[in-house]
Tab-separated table of C-alpha atoms in Angstrom:
chain	number	residue	atom	x	y	z
A	373	MET	CA	14.959	-40.615	11.799
A	374	PRO	CA	13.093	-41.129	15.089
A	375	ALA	CA	10.285	-38.516	14.942
A	376	VAL	CA	7.613	-40.369	16.849
A	377	THR	CA	7.372	-44.213	16.925
A	378	VAL	CA	6.165	-47.191	18.562
A	379	GLU	CA	7.424	-50.477	19.219
A	380	ASN	CA	4.606	-52.555	17.644
A	381	PRO	CA	2.238	-50.891	15.207
A	382	LEU	CA	-0.185	-53.787	15.346
A	383	THR	CA	-1.381	-51.916	18.632
A	384	LEU	CA	-2.680	-48.898	16.762
A	385	PRO	CA	-5.891	-48.466	14.885
A	386	ARG	CA	-5.636	-49.600	11.389
A	387	VAL	CA	-6.686	-47.812	8.314
A	388	THR	CA	-7.095	-48.869	4.568
A	389	ALA	CA	-9.151	-47.889	1.666
A	390	PRO	CA	-12.538	-49.431	0.592
A	391	ALA	CA	-12.497	-52.236	-1.956
A	392	ASP	CA	-14.511	-49.894	-4.323
A	393	ALA	CA	-12.092	-46.941	-3.860
A	394	VAL	CA	-10.863	-45.382	-7.239
A	395	ALA	CA	-7.048	-45.406	-7.443
A	396	ARG	CA	-5.515	-42.107	-8.136
A	397	PRO	CA	-3.085	-42.262	-11.087
A	398	VAL	CA	0.272	-40.806	-10.844
A	399	LEU	CA	0.527	-37.808	-12.953
A	400	ALA	CA	4.160	-36.904	-12.482
A	401	VAL	CA	7.323	-37.500	-10.464
A	402	THR	CA	9.644	-34.749	-9.944
A	403	THR	CA	13.202	-34.389	-8.347
A	404	ALA	CA	13.729	-31.744	-5.840
A	405	PRO	CA	16.782	-29.509	-6.552
A	406	SER	CA	19.042	-28.462	-3.825
A	407	GLY	CA	19.828	-25.339	-2.222
A	408	PHE	CA	20.550	-23.113	0.893
A	409	GLU	CA	18.145	-21.256	3.132
A	410	GLY	CA	18.305	-18.640	5.927
A	411	GLU	CA	21.986	-18.490	7.082
A	412	GLY	CA	23.115	-21.309	5.040
A	413	PHE	CA	21.376	-24.469	6.033
A	414	PRO	CA	20.918	-26.960	2.909
A	415	VAL	CA	17.298	-27.694	1.765
A	416	ARG	CA	15.635	-29.539	-1.084
A	417	ARG	CA	13.110	-27.769	-2.887
A	418	ALA	CA	10.344	-30.489	-2.909
A	419	PHE	CA	7.665	-28.572	-5.115
A	420	ALA	CA	10.276	-27.144	-7.856
A	421	GLY	CA	8.829	-27.947	-11.274
A	422	ILE	CA	5.373	-28.709	-10.357
A	423	ASN	CA	2.513	-26.879	-11.771
A	424	TYR	CA	0.634	-24.810	-9.098
A	425	ARG	CA	-2.765	-26.148	-10.186
A	426	HIS	CA	-1.440	-29.634	-8.687
A	427	LEU	CA	0.066	-28.032	-5.540
A	428	ASP	CA	-2.980	-25.693	-4.542
A	429	PRO	CA	-3.330	-24.968	-1.542
A	430	PHE	CA	0.299	-25.682	-0.842
A	431	ILE	CA	2.901	-23.044	-2.043
A	432	MET	CA	6.341	-24.549	-1.270
A	433	MET	CA	8.093	-27.255	0.748
A	434	ASP	CA	11.686	-27.689	1.926
A	435	GLN	CA	13.293	-30.556	3.389
A	436	MET	CA	15.772	-28.988	5.845
A	437	GLY	CA	18.822	-31.424	6.205
A	438	GLU	CA	19.290	-34.445	6.810
A	439	VAL	CA	22.674	-33.043	7.791
A	440	GLU	CA	25.178	-33.756	10.811
A	441	TYR	CA	26.645	-30.612	11.976
A	442	ALA	CA	30.040	-30.078	13.489
A	443	PRO	CA	30.437	-27.977	16.539
A	444	GLY	CA	29.680	-24.368	15.694
A	445	GLU	CA	27.914	-25.266	12.319
A	446	PRO	CA	24.218	-25.259	12.956
A	447	LYS	CA	22.483	-22.479	11.400
A	448	GLY	CA	19.059	-20.881	11.466
A	449	THR	CA	17.169	-17.822	9.725
A	450	PRO	CA	17.620	-14.124	10.536
A	451	TRP	CA	14.407	-12.306	11.490
A	452	HIS	CA	12.131	-11.958	8.651
A	453	PRO	CA	8.661	-11.056	7.805
A	454	HIS	CA	5.668	-13.241	6.562
A	455	ARG	CA	1.877	-12.176	5.428
A	456	GLY	CA	-0.796	-14.036	3.989
A	457	PHE	CA	-0.296	-17.854	4.534
A	458	GLU	CA	0.680	-20.348	7.156
A	459	THR	CA	4.255	-21.898	7.823
A	460	VAL	CA	4.237	-25.564	8.958
A	461	THR	CA	7.706	-26.487	10.656
A	462	TYR	CA	8.150	-30.268	11.334
A	463	ILE	CA	11.204	-31.271	13.181
A	464	ILE	CA	12.160	-34.955	12.729
A	465	ASP	CA	15.554	-34.977	14.205
A	466	GLY	CA	17.227	-31.933	16.094
A	467	THR	CA	15.918	-28.846	18.005
A	468	PHE	CA	14.762	-25.423	16.666
A	469	ASP	CA	13.845	-22.203	18.823
A	470	HIS	CA	11.494	-19.899	17.206
A	471	GLN	CA	10.301	-16.618	18.136
A	472	ASP	CA	8.167	-13.898	16.676
A	473	SER	CA	7.453	-10.208	17.156
A	474	ASN	CA	4.212	-10.652	18.846
A	475	GLY	CA	5.970	-12.355	21.791
A	476	GLY	CA	5.068	-15.944	20.708
A	477	GLY	CA	7.453	-18.775	20.057
A	478	GLY	CA	9.184	-21.859	21.834
A	479	THR	CA	11.203	-24.842	21.134
A	480	ILE	CA	10.330	-27.877	19.005
A	481	THR	CA	12.186	-30.970	18.825
A	482	ASN	CA	12.059	-34.740	17.649
A	483	GLY	CA	8.480	-35.111	16.247
A	484	ASP	CA	7.175	-31.821	17.197
A	485	THR	CA	5.476	-29.263	14.683
A	486	GLN	CA	5.152	-25.605	14.919
A	487	TRP	CA	2.193	-24.203	13.022
A	488	MET	CA	2.464	-20.389	12.456
A	489	THR	CA	-0.562	-18.638	10.674
A	490	ALA	CA	1.085	-15.423	9.797
A	491	GLY	CA	-1.951	-14.075	8.608
A	492	SER	CA	-1.711	-10.026	8.609
A	493	GLY	CA	1.800	-10.196	9.335
A	494	LEU	CA	4.619	-10.584	11.923
A	495	LEU	CA	8.404	-10.983	12.033
A	496	HIS	CA	9.915	-14.208	13.263
A	497	ILE	CA	13.305	-16.016	13.607
A	498	GLU	CA	14.162	-19.675	13.507
A	499	ALA	CA	17.430	-20.950	15.087
A	500	PRO	CA	19.141	-23.720	16.820
A	501	PRO	CA	19.581	-23.414	20.499
A	502	GLU	CA	22.867	-22.446	21.785
A	503	HIS	CA	23.798	-25.708	23.044
A	504	LEU	CA	23.138	-27.287	19.977
A	505	VAL	CA	25.395	-24.629	18.063
A	506	MET	CA	28.148	-25.618	20.600
A	507	SER	CA	27.673	-29.404	20.420
A	508	GLY	CA	26.787	-30.054	16.759
A	509	GLY	CA	24.610	-32.841	15.999
A	510	LEU	CA	21.974	-34.014	13.417
A	511	PHE	CA	19.054	-31.846	12.174
A	512	HIS	CA	16.397	-32.671	9.841
A	513	GLY	CA	12.932	-31.224	9.055
A	514	LEU	CA	10.556	-29.839	6.784
A	515	GLN	CA	8.862	-26.585	6.439
A	516	LEU	CA	5.654	-26.497	4.343
A	517	TRP	CA	3.821	-23.102	3.286
A	518	VAL	CA	-0.111	-23.502	3.117
A	519	ASN	CA	-1.968	-20.704	1.353
A	520	LEU	CA	-4.771	-18.889	3.043
A	521	PRO	CA	-7.919	-17.832	1.266
A	522	ALA	CA	-8.467	-14.063	0.597
A	523	LYS	CA	-11.150	-13.821	3.501
A	524	ASP	CA	-8.340	-15.082	5.976
A	525	LYS	CA	-5.110	-13.586	4.795
A	526	MET	CA	-5.272	-10.439	7.204
A	527	MET	CA	-6.517	-12.404	10.225
A	528	ALA	CA	-4.821	-12.061	13.588
A	529	PRO	CA	-1.456	-14.134	13.671
A	530	ARG	CA	-1.587	-17.273	15.610
A	531	TYR	CA	0.843	-20.181	16.994
A	532	GLN	CA	0.049	-23.754	17.348
A	533	ASP	CA	2.907	-25.905	19.083
A	534	ILE	CA	2.149	-29.497	18.226
A	535	ARG	CA	3.857	-31.937	20.259
A	536	GLY	CA	5.067	-35.066	19.028
A	537	GLY	CA	3.209	-36.926	21.542
A	538	SER	CA	-0.142	-35.435	20.339
A	539	VAL	CA	-0.066	-36.833	16.802
A	540	GLN	CA	-2.634	-39.392	15.847
A	541	LEU	CA	-0.663	-42.599	15.214
A	542	LEU	CA	-2.185	-45.234	12.861
A	543	SER	CA	-1.127	-48.395	11.035
A	544	THR	CA	-2.263	-50.488	7.971
A	545	PRO	CA	-3.886	-54.058	8.328
A	546	ASP	CA	-0.713	-55.769	8.412
A	547	GLY	CA	1.211	-53.408	10.628
A	548	GLY	CA	3.909	-52.658	7.753
A	549	ALA	CA	3.413	-48.854	7.783
A	550	LEU	CA	3.334	-46.365	10.688
A	551	LEU	CA	1.145	-43.243	10.064
A	552	ARG	CA	1.465	-40.012	11.890
A	553	VAL	CA	-1.544	-37.756	11.227
A	554	ILE	CA	-0.158	-34.180	11.955
A	555	ALA	CA	-3.002	-32.272	10.774
A	556	GLY	CA	-6.501	-33.126	8.926
A	557	GLU	CA	-8.317	-36.370	9.137
A	558	LEU	CA	-7.844	-39.891	7.856
A	559	ASP	CA	-10.274	-42.389	7.735
A	560	GLY	CA	-12.307	-40.739	10.771
A	561	HIS	CA	-8.987	-40.171	12.757
A	562	GLN	CA	-8.200	-36.378	13.293
A	563	GLY	CA	-4.787	-34.979	13.650
A	564	PRO	CA	-4.098	-32.246	16.229
A	565	GLY	CA	-3.230	-29.443	13.781
A	566	ILE	CA	-6.101	-26.899	13.328
A	567	THR	CA	-6.079	-25.413	9.665
A	568	HIS	CA	-7.856	-22.791	7.979
A	569	THR	CA	-7.698	-24.561	4.750
A	570	PRO	CA	-8.741	-28.005	4.755
A	571	ILE	CA	-5.803	-30.363	4.399
A	572	THR	CA	-4.356	-33.474	5.498
A	573	MET	CA	-0.667	-34.018	6.531
A	574	ILE	CA	0.830	-37.355	7.361
A	575	HIS	CA	4.528	-38.651	7.847
A	576	ALA	CA	4.398	-42.414	7.040
A	577	THR	CA	7.218	-44.961	7.734
A	578	LEU	CA	6.965	-48.161	5.481
A	579	ALA	CA	8.955	-51.384	6.376
A	580	PRO	CA	10.621	-52.753	3.395
A	581	GLY	CA	8.198	-54.527	1.136
A	582	ALA	CA	5.152	-52.855	2.897
A	583	GLU	CA	2.299	-51.322	0.986
A	584	LEU	CA	-0.451	-48.761	1.985
A	585	THR	CA	-3.436	-47.822	0.309
A	586	LEU	CA	-5.165	-44.965	1.830
A	587	PRO	CA	-8.771	-43.418	1.393
A	588	TRP	CA	-8.132	-39.849	0.238
A	589	ARG	CA	-10.908	-37.042	-0.056
A	590	GLU	CA	-11.940	-36.830	-3.632
A	591	ASP	CA	-11.973	-32.944	-3.225
A	592	PHE	CA	-8.322	-33.054	-2.163
A	593	ASN	CA	-5.247	-32.983	-4.263
A	594	GLY	CA	-2.576	-35.648	-3.553
A	595	LEU	CA	1.033	-35.410	-2.962
A	596	ALA	CA	3.797	-37.843	-1.871
A	597	TYR	CA	7.325	-36.471	-0.872
A	598	VAL	CA	9.806	-38.928	-0.173
A	599	LEU	CA	11.947	-38.055	2.889
A	600	ALA	CA	14.241	-41.213	2.659
A	601	GLY	CA	14.302	-44.462	1.148
A	602	ARG	CA	13.059	-46.252	-2.261
A	603	GLY	CA	9.885	-47.175	-3.096
A	604	SER	CA	6.913	-47.006	-5.720
A	605	VAL	CA	3.482	-44.829	-5.816
A	606	GLY	CA	0.218	-45.745	-7.723
A	607	VAL	CA	-0.949	-49.165	-8.549
A	608	ASP	CA	1.429	-49.119	-11.633
A	609	ARG	CA	4.265	-48.706	-9.018
A	610	ARG	CA	5.995	-45.902	-10.512
A	611	PRO	CA	9.548	-45.713	-8.911
A	612	VAL	CA	10.362	-43.061	-6.288
A	613	HIS	CA	13.401	-42.395	-4.107
A	614	THR	CA	14.747	-39.879	-1.731
A	615	GLY	CA	13.905	-36.150	-2.861
A	616	GLN	CA	11.218	-36.971	-5.182
A	617	THR	CA	7.731	-35.857	-5.170
A	618	ALA	CA	4.814	-37.775	-6.705
A	619	VAL	CA	1.685	-35.945	-8.056
A	620	PHE	CA	-1.542	-38.132	-8.108
A	621	GLY	CA	-4.487	-37.392	-10.078
A	622	ALA	CA	-8.112	-37.706	-9.249
A	623	GLY	CA	-9.633	-40.592	-7.283
A	624	SER	CA	-10.457	-41.750	-3.772
A	625	SER	CA	-7.357	-43.705	-2.638
A	626	LEU	CA	-3.633	-43.446	-3.128
A	627	THR	CA	-1.022	-46.189	-2.886
A	628	VAL	CA	2.614	-46.142	-1.723
A	629	ARG	CA	4.897	-49.169	-1.645
A	630	ALA	CA	8.421	-49.619	-0.159
A	631	ASP	CA	11.056	-51.510	-1.955
A	632	GLU	CA	12.170	-54.947	-0.592
A	633	LYS	CA	15.737	-53.637	-0.125
A	634	GLN	CA	16.515	-50.323	1.271
A	635	ASP	CA	19.986	-49.084	2.012
A	636	SER	CA	21.770	-49.464	5.552
A	637	ARG	CA	21.533	-45.703	6.146
A	638	THR	CA	17.725	-45.459	5.484
A	639	PRO	CA	16.399	-48.905	6.504
A	640	ASP	CA	12.590	-47.993	5.921
A	641	LEU	CA	10.754	-45.548	3.223
A	642	GLU	CA	9.734	-42.394	4.934
A	643	VAL	CA	7.215	-40.366	3.019
A	644	VAL	CA	5.193	-37.236	3.742
A	645	LEU	CA	1.572	-37.479	2.259
A	646	LEU	CA	-0.202	-34.178	1.418
A	647	GLY	CA	-3.883	-33.365	0.439
A	648	GLY	CA	-5.679	-30.236	0.516
A	649	GLN	CA	-8.777	-28.493	-0.917
A	650	PRO	CA	-7.675	-26.086	-3.549
A	651	ILE	CA	-8.509	-22.476	-2.878
A	652	ARG	CA	-8.660	-21.394	-6.680
A	653	GLU	CA	-7.885	-17.859	-6.155
A	654	PRO	CA	-5.421	-15.669	-7.818
A	655	MET	CA	-2.024	-15.820	-6.000
A	656	ALA	CA	0.610	-13.194	-6.050
A	657	HIS	CA	3.756	-14.495	-4.243
A	658	TYR	CA	7.097	-12.914	-3.866
A	659	GLY	CA	9.791	-13.735	-1.148
A	660	PRO	CA	8.035	-13.807	2.169
A	661	PHE	CA	4.494	-12.654	1.073
A	662	VAL	CA	1.736	-14.374	-0.586
A	663	MET	CA	-1.313	-12.367	-1.330
A	664	ASN	CA	-3.960	-12.395	-4.104
A	665	THR	CA	-2.834	-9.346	-6.139
A	666	LYS	CA	0.234	-7.390	-6.990
A	667	GLU	CA	-1.130	-4.271	-5.212
A	668	GLU	CA	-1.419	-6.270	-1.985
A	669	LEU	CA	2.054	-7.638	-2.260
A	670	MET	CA	3.337	-3.939	-2.766
A	671	GLN	CA	1.206	-2.841	0.289
A	672	ALA	CA	2.868	-5.777	2.443
A	673	PHE	CA	6.344	-4.638	1.535
A	674	GLU	CA	5.345	-1.034	2.520
A	675	ASP	CA	3.994	-2.261	5.667
A	676	PHE	CA	7.037	-4.125	6.643
A	677	GLN	CA	9.535	-1.207	5.791
A	678	LYS	CA	7.484	1.153	8.017
A	679	GLY	CA	7.431	-1.276	10.902
A	680	ARG	CA	3.962	-2.404	10.768
A	681	LEU	CA	4.614	-6.020	10.735
A	682	GLY	CA	6.393	-5.515	14.219
A	683	THR	CA	9.580	-4.791	15.586
A	684	VAL	CA	12.481	-7.108	16.679
A	685	PRO	CA	12.532	-7.487	20.489
A	686	ALA	CA	15.372	-5.096	21.876
A	687	VAL	CA	16.435	-7.883	24.198
A	688	HIS	CA	18.057	-9.702	21.093
A	689	GLY	CA	20.050	-6.851	19.857
A	690	MET	CA	19.129	-7.306	16.364
A	691	THR	CA	17.689	-5.430	13.801
A	692	ALA	CA	15.317	-6.788	10.866
A	693	GLY	CA	17.056	-7.447	7.602
A	694	GLY	CA	15.600	-7.625	4.239
A	695	PRO	CA	13.039	-10.151	3.454
A	696	GLN	CA	13.906	-13.668	3.581
A	697	SER	CA	11.924	-16.519	2.084
């Protein structure tokens, strides 16, 4: 799990919560069910079973892989539409090409993030490059959906390609954890991702036995998803492992700890920490559209069916199929 790393975390700025911070309690720990997305790549549904009031402004998150593809096996998604929210695709291992009906797109690889604000709507496709399909190889990533407030749902679509080298790297006082701030702010340190809805997104790697206690905005929710490894969350050290999500309650700091012993395949605890300012608006969500009302959803489907969300570039010789999630 390379993403972006450094040889000595002690060379980085270090962060910790102030002594008078109020520790956030752990409200729940859930286990992500497994499934398949797109043309058949394996995913874990990180937020399944969690009440939306604890997720807002996040809608869903899939852990894609980790999977070692044989030659000819790598898969992506067909062309599909989106409207009303943002998709955040973070590639930890492997390579993904993306393209949209507005002419945007690019390639993201180890540690890169593609941030697509769907806004008023577009069609896009995500797929492994041809050389990866031919050779096979390791693929591992995340896709997070972030809601947009009603006032921004019909804004013009936008892309941000966030290269791994631009993420804000931080550590804990003892150097036991490496923090990659992809978006938002942590203790005065700003990540590169520009968000319409205020959020913080961090990929943390904790060495065995390491603990981190981070300051956390009191007006944000708090979530921790375990990509790999074993550890505990909260000051009462509630156990968590690969594929589990911890939901934190109110407070101004959150704590995560890595177990002293990890298995040989995942030597460290890998965790994604998420916080966001709840939008607290009605949400109507179906498939690839996230709007505020049923009527807006119906309009989104009509606009898609009538080609108003764009057309697939003819160079690919593809036609848009039915909506994909």
